[in-house]
Coordinates of C-alpha atoms in Angstrom, one line a residue:
M1 CA 111.0 48.1 33.7
C2 CA 110.7 44.7 35.3
A3 CA 109.8 43.0 32.0
A4 CA 112.8 44.6 30.3
L5 CA 115.1 43.6 33.1
D6 CA 113.8 40.1 33.1
G7 CA 114.3 39.9 29.3
F8 CA 117.9 41.0 29.6
A9 CA 118.6 38.5 32.4
E10 CA 117.1 35.8 30.3
L11 CA 119.3 36.8 27.3
M12 CA 122.4 36.8 29.5
Q13 CA 121.6 33.4 30.8
R14 CA 120.8 32.0 27.3
G15 CA 123.8 33.7 25.7
L16 CA 124.5 34.3 22.0
G17 CA 126.7 31.3 21.3
A18 CA 129.9 33.3 20.7
H19 CA 131.7 31.5 23.5
Q20 CA 131.4 28.1 21.8
R21 CA 132.1 29.4 18.3
L22 CA 135.3 31.2 19.5
N23 CA 136.5 28.2 21.6
D24 CA 136.1 25.9 18.6
L25 CA 138.7 28.2 16.8
E26 CA 141.3 28.4 19.5
R27 CA 144.1 26.7 17.5
P28 CA 143.8 28.6 14.2
V29 CA 143.4 31.9 16.2
A30 CA 146.6 31.2 18.2
D31 CA 148.6 30.1 15.2
A32 CA 147.6 33.2 13.2
L33 CA 148.3 35.6 16.0
M34 CA 151.8 34.0 16.5
E35 CA 152.7 33.9 12.8
R36 CA 151.3 37.1 11.3
G37 CA 149.9 39.0 14.3
W38 CA 146.2 39.0 13.3
C39 CA 143.3 36.8 12.3
A40 CA 139.7 37.4 11.0
L41 CA 136.8 35.2 12.3
D42 CA 133.5 35.1 10.4
G43 CA 130.1 34.1 11.8
V44 CA 130.9 34.7 15.4
L45 CA 127.2 35.5 15.9
D46 CA 124.4 34.0 13.9
Y47 CA 122.7 36.2 11.4
E48 CA 119.9 37.2 13.9
G49 CA 122.4 38.1 16.6
A50 CA 124.5 40.2 14.3
E51 CA 121.5 42.0 13.0
H52 CA 120.4 42.8 16.6
V53 CA 123.8 44.2 17.4
R54 CA 123.8 46.4 14.3
E55 CA 120.3 47.7 14.9
E56 CA 121.1 48.5 18.5
M57 CA 124.1 50.5 17.5
A58 CA 122.1 52.2 14.8
A59 CA 119.3 53.1 17.2
M60 CA 121.7 54.7 19.6
Y61 CA 123.2 56.7 16.8
R62 CA 119.7 57.9 15.7
E63 CA 119.0 58.9 19.3
G64 CA 122.0 61.3 19.1
T65 CA 124.1 59.6 21.7
Y66 CA 127.3 59.4 19.6
S67 CA 129.9 62.3 19.5
L68 CA 132.4 63.2 16.9
S69 CA 135.3 60.8 17.1
Y70 CA 138.9 61.6 17.8
S71 CA 142.2 60.0 18.7
E72 CA 144.6 61.4 21.3
M73 CA 148.3 61.6 20.7
A74 CA 150.0 59.5 23.3
E75 CA 153.0 61.8 23.6
T76 CA 151.3 65.2 23.6
G77 CA 147.6 64.6 24.5
E78 CA 146.6 66.4 21.2
K79 CA 143.2 65.4 19.9
I80 CA 143.0 64.4 16.2
W81 CA 139.4 64.7 15.1
R82 CA 137.8 62.2 12.6
P83 CA 135.4 63.9 10.3
G84 CA 132.4 61.7 9.5
V85 CA 133.1 59.3 12.3
F86 CA 131.1 59.3 15.5
A87 CA 131.7 57.2 18.7
R88 CA 130.5 56.4 22.1
E89 CA 131.0 53.9 25.0
L90 CA 128.6 51.7 26.8
D91 CA 127.4 52.7 30.3
A92 CA 125.5 51.3 33.2
E93 CA 122.2 51.9 31.4
S94 CA 123.2 50.5 28.0
W95 CA 121.5 47.2 28.6
R96 CA 118.2 49.0 28.0
M97 CA 118.9 50.0 24.4
A98 CA 121.6 47.5 23.6
P99 CA 121.0 44.3 25.4
T100 CA 122.5 42.1 22.7
L101 CA 125.7 44.2 22.5
V102 CA 126.1 44.1 26.3
C103 CA 125.6 40.3 26.2
F104 CA 128.1 40.0 23.4
L105 CA 130.7 42.1 25.3
S106 CA 130.3 39.8 28.3
E107 CA 130.8 36.7 26.2
L108 CA 133.9 38.2 24.5
M109 CA 135.6 39.0 27.8
A110 CA 134.6 35.7 29.3
T111 CA 136.2 33.9 26.4
L112 CA 139.0 35.7 24.5
P113 CA 141.5 36.1 27.4
Q114 CA 141.7 32.5 28.3
L115 CA 141.4 31.4 24.6
V116 CA 144.4 33.5 23.6
N117 CA 146.5 32.8 26.7
Q118 CA 146.1 29.1 26.5
G119 CA 146.2 29.0 22.7
L120 CA 149.5 30.9 22.5
A121 CA 151.1 28.7 25.1
D122 CA 150.1 25.6 23.0
A123 CA 151.1 27.2 19.7
S124 CA 154.5 28.1 21.1
E125 CA 155.0 24.6 22.3
R126 CA 154.0 23.1 18.9
A127 CA 156.3 25.4 17.0
K128 CA 159.1 25.0 19.6
T129 CA 159.3 28.8 19.6
P130 CA 159.4 30.4 23.0
M131 CA 157.4 33.6 23.2
M132 CA 156.4 36.0 25.9
A133 CA 153.0 35.1 27.4
P134 CA 150.4 37.8 26.6
M135 CA 148.6 37.1 30.0
L136 CA 145.5 38.9 28.8
C137 CA 143.3 40.2 31.7
S138 CA 139.6 39.2 31.8
T139 CA 138.4 42.2 33.9
I140 CA 140.3 45.3 32.6
F141 CA 139.6 46.5 29.1
G142 CA 138.6 49.4 26.9
H143 CA 135.9 49.7 24.3
K144 CA 134.3 52.0 21.7
L145 CA 131.3 51.9 19.4
A146 CA 131.9 53.8 16.2
V147 CA 129.9 54.6 13.0
S148 CA 131.3 56.1 9.8
V149 CA 128.6 58.0 7.9
D150 CA 130.2 60.3 5.3
D151 CA 132.2 59.9 2.1
G152 CA 135.9 59.7 2.9
A153 CA 135.5 58.8 6.5
K154 CA 138.8 57.1 7.6
Y155 CA 141.5 56.6 10.2
P156 CA 145.1 57.3 9.2
K157 CA 147.9 54.9 9.8
H158 CA 148.6 54.3 13.5
L159 CA 149.4 51.9 16.3
D160 CA 146.8 51.4 19.0
N161 CA 149.5 51.1 21.7
V162 CA 152.4 53.3 20.9
T163 CA 154.1 53.7 24.2
G164 CA 153.6 50.6 26.4
G165 CA 154.3 51.5 30.0
A166 CA 151.0 52.8 31.4
D167 CA 149.2 51.7 28.3
K168 CA 148.5 48.0 28.9
R169 CA 146.5 47.3 25.7
K170 CA 147.8 44.1 24.1
L171 CA 145.1 42.7 21.8
T172 CA 142.6 44.7 19.7
A173 CA 139.3 43.0 18.9
V174 CA 137.1 44.8 16.2
Y175 CA 133.6 43.5 15.6
Y176 CA 132.0 44.3 12.3
P177 CA 128.1 43.9 12.0
N178 CA 127.9 45.1 8.4
P179 CA 126.0 42.4 6.5
G180 CA 126.3 42.7 2.7
W181 CA 129.0 45.4 2.8
D182 CA 130.7 45.6 -0.6
L183 CA 134.4 46.4 -0.2
A184 CA 134.9 47.1 -3.9
T185 CA 132.2 49.8 -4.1
Q186 CA 131.9 51.0 -0.5
G187 CA 135.5 50.9 0.7
G188 CA 136.1 51.2 4.4
G189 CA 138.4 48.2 4.7
I190 CA 141.1 48.1 7.3
R191 CA 144.7 47.9 6.0
L192 CA 147.0 45.8 8.2
Y193 CA 150.7 46.3 7.7
D194 CA 151.7 42.7 8.3
A195 CA 154.7 42.0 6.1
L196 CA 158.1 43.6 5.2
S197 CA 158.0 42.4 1.6
P198 CA 155.8 44.1 -1.0
P199 CA 153.0 45.0 -0.9
G200 CA 153.5 44.9 2.8
Y201 CA 149.9 44.9 3.9
T202 CA 146.6 43.0 3.8
D203 CA 143.2 44.7 3.3
V204 CA 140.4 43.2 5.4
A205 CA 136.7 43.9 4.6
P206 CA 134.4 45.2 7.4
C207 CA 132.1 42.2 7.0
G208 CA 132.6 38.4 6.7
E209 CA 132.5 36.2 3.6
G210 CA 128.9 35.6 2.4
G211 CA 127.7 38.7 4.2
T212 CA 128.2 37.5 7.8
D213 CA 129.6 39.4 10.7
R214 CA 133.4 39.5 11.3
L215 CA 135.6 39.7 14.3
L216 CA 139.2 40.9 13.7
L217 CA 141.9 40.3 16.2
F218 CA 145.4 41.8 16.1
W219 CA 148.2 42.8 18.5
S220 CA 147.7 46.4 19.6
D221 CA 151.3 47.1 20.1
M222 CA 152.7 45.4 17.0
I223 CA 150.3 45.7 14.0
V224 CA 150.3 49.1 12.3
H225 CA 147.0 49.7 10.5
E226 CA 144.7 52.3 8.9
V227 CA 141.1 52.4 8.0
L228 CA 140.7 53.2 4.3
P229 CA 138.1 55.8 3.2
M230 CA 134.5 54.6 2.9
R231 CA 132.3 55.6 0.0
K232 CA 128.6 56.4 0.3
A233 CA 126.3 54.5 -2.0
R234 CA 125.4 56.4 -5.2
E235 CA 122.0 56.5 -6.8
E236 CA 122.9 53.8 -9.3
Q237 CA 124.1 51.5 -6.5
Q238 CA 121.1 49.7 -5.0
L239 CA 121.2 48.8 -1.4
D240 CA 118.8 46.4 0.2
E241 CA 115.7 48.0 1.5
G242 CA 116.1 49.4 5.0
V243 CA 119.9 49.1 5.0
E244 CA 121.9 52.2 5.8
D245 CA 125.2 52.7 4.1
H246 CA 126.9 53.3 7.4
R247 CA 129.9 51.3 8.6
Y248 CA 129.6 50.2 12.2
T249 CA 132.4 48.8 14.4
F250 CA 132.6 47.7 18.0
T251 CA 136.2 47.7 19.3
V252 CA 137.4 46.1 22.5
W253 CA 141.0 46.5 23.7
L254 CA 142.2 43.7 25.9
T255 CA 145.0 44.5 28.4
T256 CA 147.9 42.5 29.6
E257 CA 149.1 41.6 33.1
N258 CA 152.6 41.0 31.8
D259 CA 154.4 44.3 31.0
L260 CA 157.3 42.4 29.4
C261 CA 155.2 41.3 26.5
L262 CA 154.5 44.9 25.4
L263 CA 156.7 46.3 22.7
D264 CA 158.9 43.2 23.0
P265 CA 161.9 43.6 20.7
R266 CA 162.4 39.8 20.7
S267 CA 159.1 39.2 18.9
P268 CA 159.5 38.5 15.2
L269 CA 156.6 41.0 14.7
F270 CA 158.6 43.8 16.3
K271 CA 160.3 44.4 12.9
L272 CA 156.9 45.3 11.4
R273 CA 156.4 48.0 14.1
E274 CA 159.9 49.4 13.6
A275 CA 159.5 49.5 9.8
H276 CA 156.7 52.1 10.1
Y277 CA 157.6 53.7 13.4
P278 CA 161.3 53.4 13.9
S279 CA 161.3 56.1 16.6
K280 CA 158.7 54.1 18.6
G281 CA 160.8 51.0 18.9

């Protein structure tokens, strides 16, 4: 027990390097979020760190600690179950089985709010385009670990934050520790509806270029998206030894302290939301 706790404390003190890597990208992150509402960052963790995150998530799944995933309709409270997708949250004891993941979450929350808040202020000034400050909070957030395991596992088209009001989620951060994932044969990409002109969307793979990890950021209340069906590897498709054909994601929802920035009709991105959900405008 003491050795494990000491090891975790040492890891937290040493860190994973995500803080510096993210801060180095402040300007392109802010520009992308302002212009198109999303950005994808590859290599946020080094290969070893990303492998540790994936293995910790996989170990918890093998232990049977995930439950069948569902989404809850904001208006009615109805649960929509997701066949082939399992999810869980971290808890006070998760540092034992998932020390790297806990450390990574700590670094994300210590970095992303300030990075986006300051970056958007600077980007707005550079573009001479006033915009509502997101005022992301560094202490209040939601999160979910998920694993897709079956053919056809998907999430239908939706908004993370439909209603605003009591729902303060402003920025969605999805981390993909899926090295070597092949979008063409395995599917499972996320489709972001980011344009009004055809085709009207961009498909983003659940791994980075060259087999790295990937961190995807997008506005929770503006960017309509769906997760496309994944496909299990066939016998003729060779996977690396020891690699499961499961798709892992770690999602963090960052909240705002500025209610006026939620569902803001003055935002150029509001038209994207209206195009898919006119009744939710």
